[in-house]
């Protein structure tokens, strides 16, 4: 019986999905948990290490280290040690395939979608194959969980992440600063009058030049030579 339904790899600093498993579960409950996982991914930087959120039918587990975090949606019957062992294996596989430069420069969702084939293999192995190596890894993870238990999140933590709902961040509008204009001084009034007078003189001079050029066209070209 399958216990791990969905897995994805995200970038910790901004929650950008780098790769994810192709899932065929489209029930309303599962899609709701996909939405919760997406919302939680946006604030993974606040939860370094391991964490879990459990519901009636599904649970979310995540394991992060450095720039990369792995997340999974599992059935509630899936032991925590198995989920975190799966996520740790996935993390090693991904970081061995892509360097930190490629991960940091990724700008579009699912930039490493080809890693889906690795996710499917690891997921199938944990769901249907049992081996002595896996049992050894599970015992190791169980000991680590006893020494350092994962962060336990509530459903509210996965539903609303710092004001982020359904992946949309609300805009916070701040009132613009209120600037009061200072009264015009006497020097400012005098400067304004002088500017108006200079503009009027230039206008009068232009009118006279236009009238003179109509009477003597050669003077117009002479004036252009002088100004150029």
C-alpha positions as CSV (number, residue, x, y, z in Angstrom):
1,X,0.0,0.0,0.0
2,X,1.3,3.4,-1.0
3,X,2.2,5.7,1.9
4,X,4.1,8.5,0.1
5,X,1.8,10.2,-2.4
6,X,3.6,13.3,-3.5
7,X,7.0,14.8,-3.2
8,X,8.7,18.0,-4.3
9,X,12.0,19.9,-4.1
10,X,11.9,23.6,-3.4
11,X,14.3,26.4,-2.9
12,X,14.3,27.5,0.7
13,X,14.8,31.2,0.4
14,X,11.6,31.8,-1.7
15,X,9.8,28.6,-1.9
16,X,10.3,28.2,-5.6
17,X,9.4,24.7,-6.7
18,X,12.4,23.1,-8.5
19,X,11.0,19.7,-9.2
20,X,8.0,17.5,-8.2
21,X,6.6,14.1,-8.7
22,X,3.9,13.5,-11.2
23,X,0.8,12.5,-9.2
24,X,-2.5,11.0,-10.2
25,X,-4.4,11.8,-7.1
26,X,-7.1,14.4,-7.8
27,X,-9.5,14.0,-4.9
28,X,-10.6,17.2,-3.2
29,X,-8.8,16.4,0.1
30,X,-5.5,15.7,-1.7
31,X,-5.7,18.9,-3.7
32,X,-6.4,20.8,-0.5
33,X,-3.2,19.4,1.0
34,X,-1.3,20.3,-2.2
35,X,-2.4,23.9,-1.6
36,X,-1.3,23.7,2.0
37,X,2.1,22.4,1.0
38,X,2.5,25.2,-1.5
39,X,1.6,27.8,1.2
40,X,4.0,26.2,3.7
41,X,6.8,26.2,1.1
42,X,6.8,30.0,1.0
43,X,8.1,30.2,4.6
44,X,10.4,27.2,5.0
45,X,13.2,29.6,5.8
46,X,11.5,30.0,9.2
47,X,11.8,26.3,10.0
48,X,15.3,25.0,9.5
49,X,15.6,21.3,9.8
50,X,12.6,18.9,9.9
51,X,8.9,19.6,10.4
52,X,5.5,17.9,10.1
53,X,1.8,18.9,9.9
54,X,-0.8,16.1,10.4
55,X,-4.4,15.9,9.5
56,X,-7.0,13.2,9.4
57,X,-6.1,11.5,6.2
58,X,-2.8,13.2,5.1
59,X,0.3,14.7,6.6
60,X,3.0,17.0,5.3
61,X,6.7,16.4,6.1
62,X,9.6,18.6,5.1
63,X,13.3,18.4,5.6
64,X,15.6,21.3,4.7
65,X,19.3,21.9,4.7
66,X,21.1,24.8,3.0
67,X,19.4,26.1,-0.1
68,X,17.2,23.1,-0.8
69,X,14.3,21.5,1.0
70,X,12.3,18.4,0.2
71,X,8.6,18.1,1.0
72,X,6.2,15.2,0.9
73,X,2.5,14.5,1.3
74,X,2.0,11.1,3.0
75,X,-0.8,9.1,4.5
76,X,-1.3,9.4,8.2
77,X,-0.3,5.7,8.5
78,X,3.2,6.6,7.2
79,X,5.7,6.5,10.1
80,X,7.6,9.8,10.5
81,X,10.9,8.0,10.4
82,X,10.0,6.6,7.0
83,X,8.9,10.0,5.6
84,X,12.1,11.8,6.8
85,X,14.3,8.9,5.6
86,X,12.6,9.3,2.2
87,X,13.1,13.1,2.2
88,X,16.8,12.8,3.2
89,X,17.4,10.3,0.4
90,X,15.7,12.6,-2.0
91,X,17.8,15.6,-0.8
92,X,21.1,13.7,-1.4
93,X,20.0,12.7,-4.8
94,X,19.1,16.2,-5.8
95,X,22.1,18.0,-4.4
96,X,24.4,15.4,-6.1
97,X,22.7,16.1,-9.5
98,X,22.7,19.9,-9.4
99,X,25.2,22.4,-7.9
100,X,24.3,25.4,-5.8
101,X,24.9,27.8,-8.6
102,X,22.3,26.2,-10.8
103,X,19.9,26.1,-7.9
104,X,20.5,29.8,-7.0
105,X,20.0,31.0,-10.6
106,X,16.8,29.1,-11.2
107,X,14.1,31.7,-12.1
108,X,11.1,29.6,-13.3
109,X,9.1,27.0,-11.4
110,X,10.1,23.4,-12.0
111,X,13.4,24.3,-13.7
112,X,14.6,20.7,-12.9
113,X,11.5,18.8,-13.9
114,X,13.6,16.0,-15.3
115,X,14.4,15.1,-11.7
116,X,10.9,13.7,-11.5
117,X,12.1,10.4,-12.7
118,X,14.4,10.1,-9.7
119,X,11.6,11.2,-7.3
120,X,9.4,8.4,-8.8
121,X,12.1,5.8,-8.3
122,X,12.9,6.8,-4.7
123,X,9.2,7.0,-3.9
124,X,8.4,3.6,-5.4
125,X,11.4,2.1,-3.5
126,X,10.1,3.4,-0.2
127,X,6.5,2.5,-0.9
128,X,7.0,-1.1,-2.1
129,X,10.5,-2.3,-1.4
130,X,12.0,-3.3,2.0
131,X,15.7,-3.9,2.5
132,X,18.2,-4.2,5.2
133,X,19.8,-1.0,4.1
134,X,16.5,0.8,4.4
135,X,16.0,-0.7,7.9
136,X,19.4,0.6,9.0
137,X,18.6,4.1,7.7
138,X,15.2,4.1,9.4
139,X,16.8,3.2,12.7
140,X,19.3,6.0,12.3
141,X,16.5,8.5,11.5
142,X,14.5,7.3,14.5
143,X,17.4,8.0,16.8
144,X,17.8,11.5,15.4
145,X,14.1,12.2,15.8
146,X,14.4,11.2,19.5
147,X,17.3,13.5,20.0
148,X,15.9,16.4,18.0
149,X,12.1,16.0,17.3
150,X,10.7,17.7,14.2
151,X,8.8,21.0,14.4
152,X,5.1,20.2,14.8
153,X,2.9,22.6,12.8
154,X,-0.9,23.0,13.0
155,X,-3.2,23.1,10.1
156,X,-3.5,26.8,10.5
157,X,0.2,27.1,10.0
158,X,-0.1,25.4,6.6
159,X,-3.2,27.4,5.6
160,X,-1.9,30.9,6.2
161,X,1.7,31.6,6.1
162,X,2.5,35.1,7.3
163,X,-0.5,36.6,5.5
164,X,0.0,34.5,2.4
165,X,-3.2,32.8,1.3
166,X,-3.3,30.5,-1.7
167,X,0.1,31.7,-2.8
168,X,-0.9,35.4,-3.1
169,X,0.7,38.1,-1.0
170,X,-1.5,40.9,0.0
171,X,-0.3,44.4,-0.6
172,X,0.3,46.6,2.4
173,X,-0.4,50.2,1.6
174,X,1.2,52.9,3.8
175,X,0.0,56.5,3.8
176,X,2.1,58.8,1.8
177,X,4.1,61.4,3.8
178,X,2.2,64.7,4.1
179,X,4.4,67.6,2.9
180,X,3.3,71.2,3.6
181,X,4.4,73.9,1.2
182,X,6.2,76.8,2.7
183,X,4.9,80.4,2.1
184,X,6.5,82.3,-0.7
185,X,9.1,84.8,0.5
186,X,9.6,88.4,-0.8
187,X,12.7,87.3,-2.6
188,X,10.8,84.6,-4.4
189,X,8.1,87.0,-5.5
190,X,10.8,89.4,-6.9
191,X,12.5,86.5,-8.7
192,X,9.2,85.5,-10.3
193,X,8.5,89.0,-11.5
194,X,11.9,89.3,-13.0
195,X,11.5,86.0,-14.8
196,X,8.1,87.2,-16.2
197,X,9.7,90.5,-17.4
198,X,12.6,88.6,-19.1
199,X,10.1,86.3,-20.8
200,X,8.0,89.3,-22.0
201,X,11.1,91.1,-23.4
202,X,12.2,88.0,-25.2
203,X,8.7,87.6,-26.7
204,X,8.7,91.3,-27.8
205,X,12.2,90.9,-29.3
206,X,11.0,87.8,-31.2
207,X,8.0,89.6,-32.6
208,X,10.2,92.5,-33.8
209,X,12.6,90.1,-35.5
210,X,9.8,88.3,-37.2
211,X,8.4,91.6,-38.5
212,X,11.8,92.7,-39.7
213,X,12.5,89.4,-41.5
214,X,9.3,89.7,-43.4
215,X,10.4,93.1,-44.6
216,X,14.0,92.0,-45.4
217,X,14.4,88.2,-45.8
218,X,18.2,88.5,-45.9
219,X,18.3,89.8,-42.3
220,X,16.6,86.6,-41.2
221,X,19.4,84.4,-42.6
222,X,22.0,86.7,-41.1
223,X,20.4,86.3,-37.7
224,X,20.4,82.5,-38.2
225,X,24.1,82.6,-39.0
226,X,24.8,84.7,-35.9
227,X,22.8,82.3,-33.6
228,X,24.3,79.1,-35.0
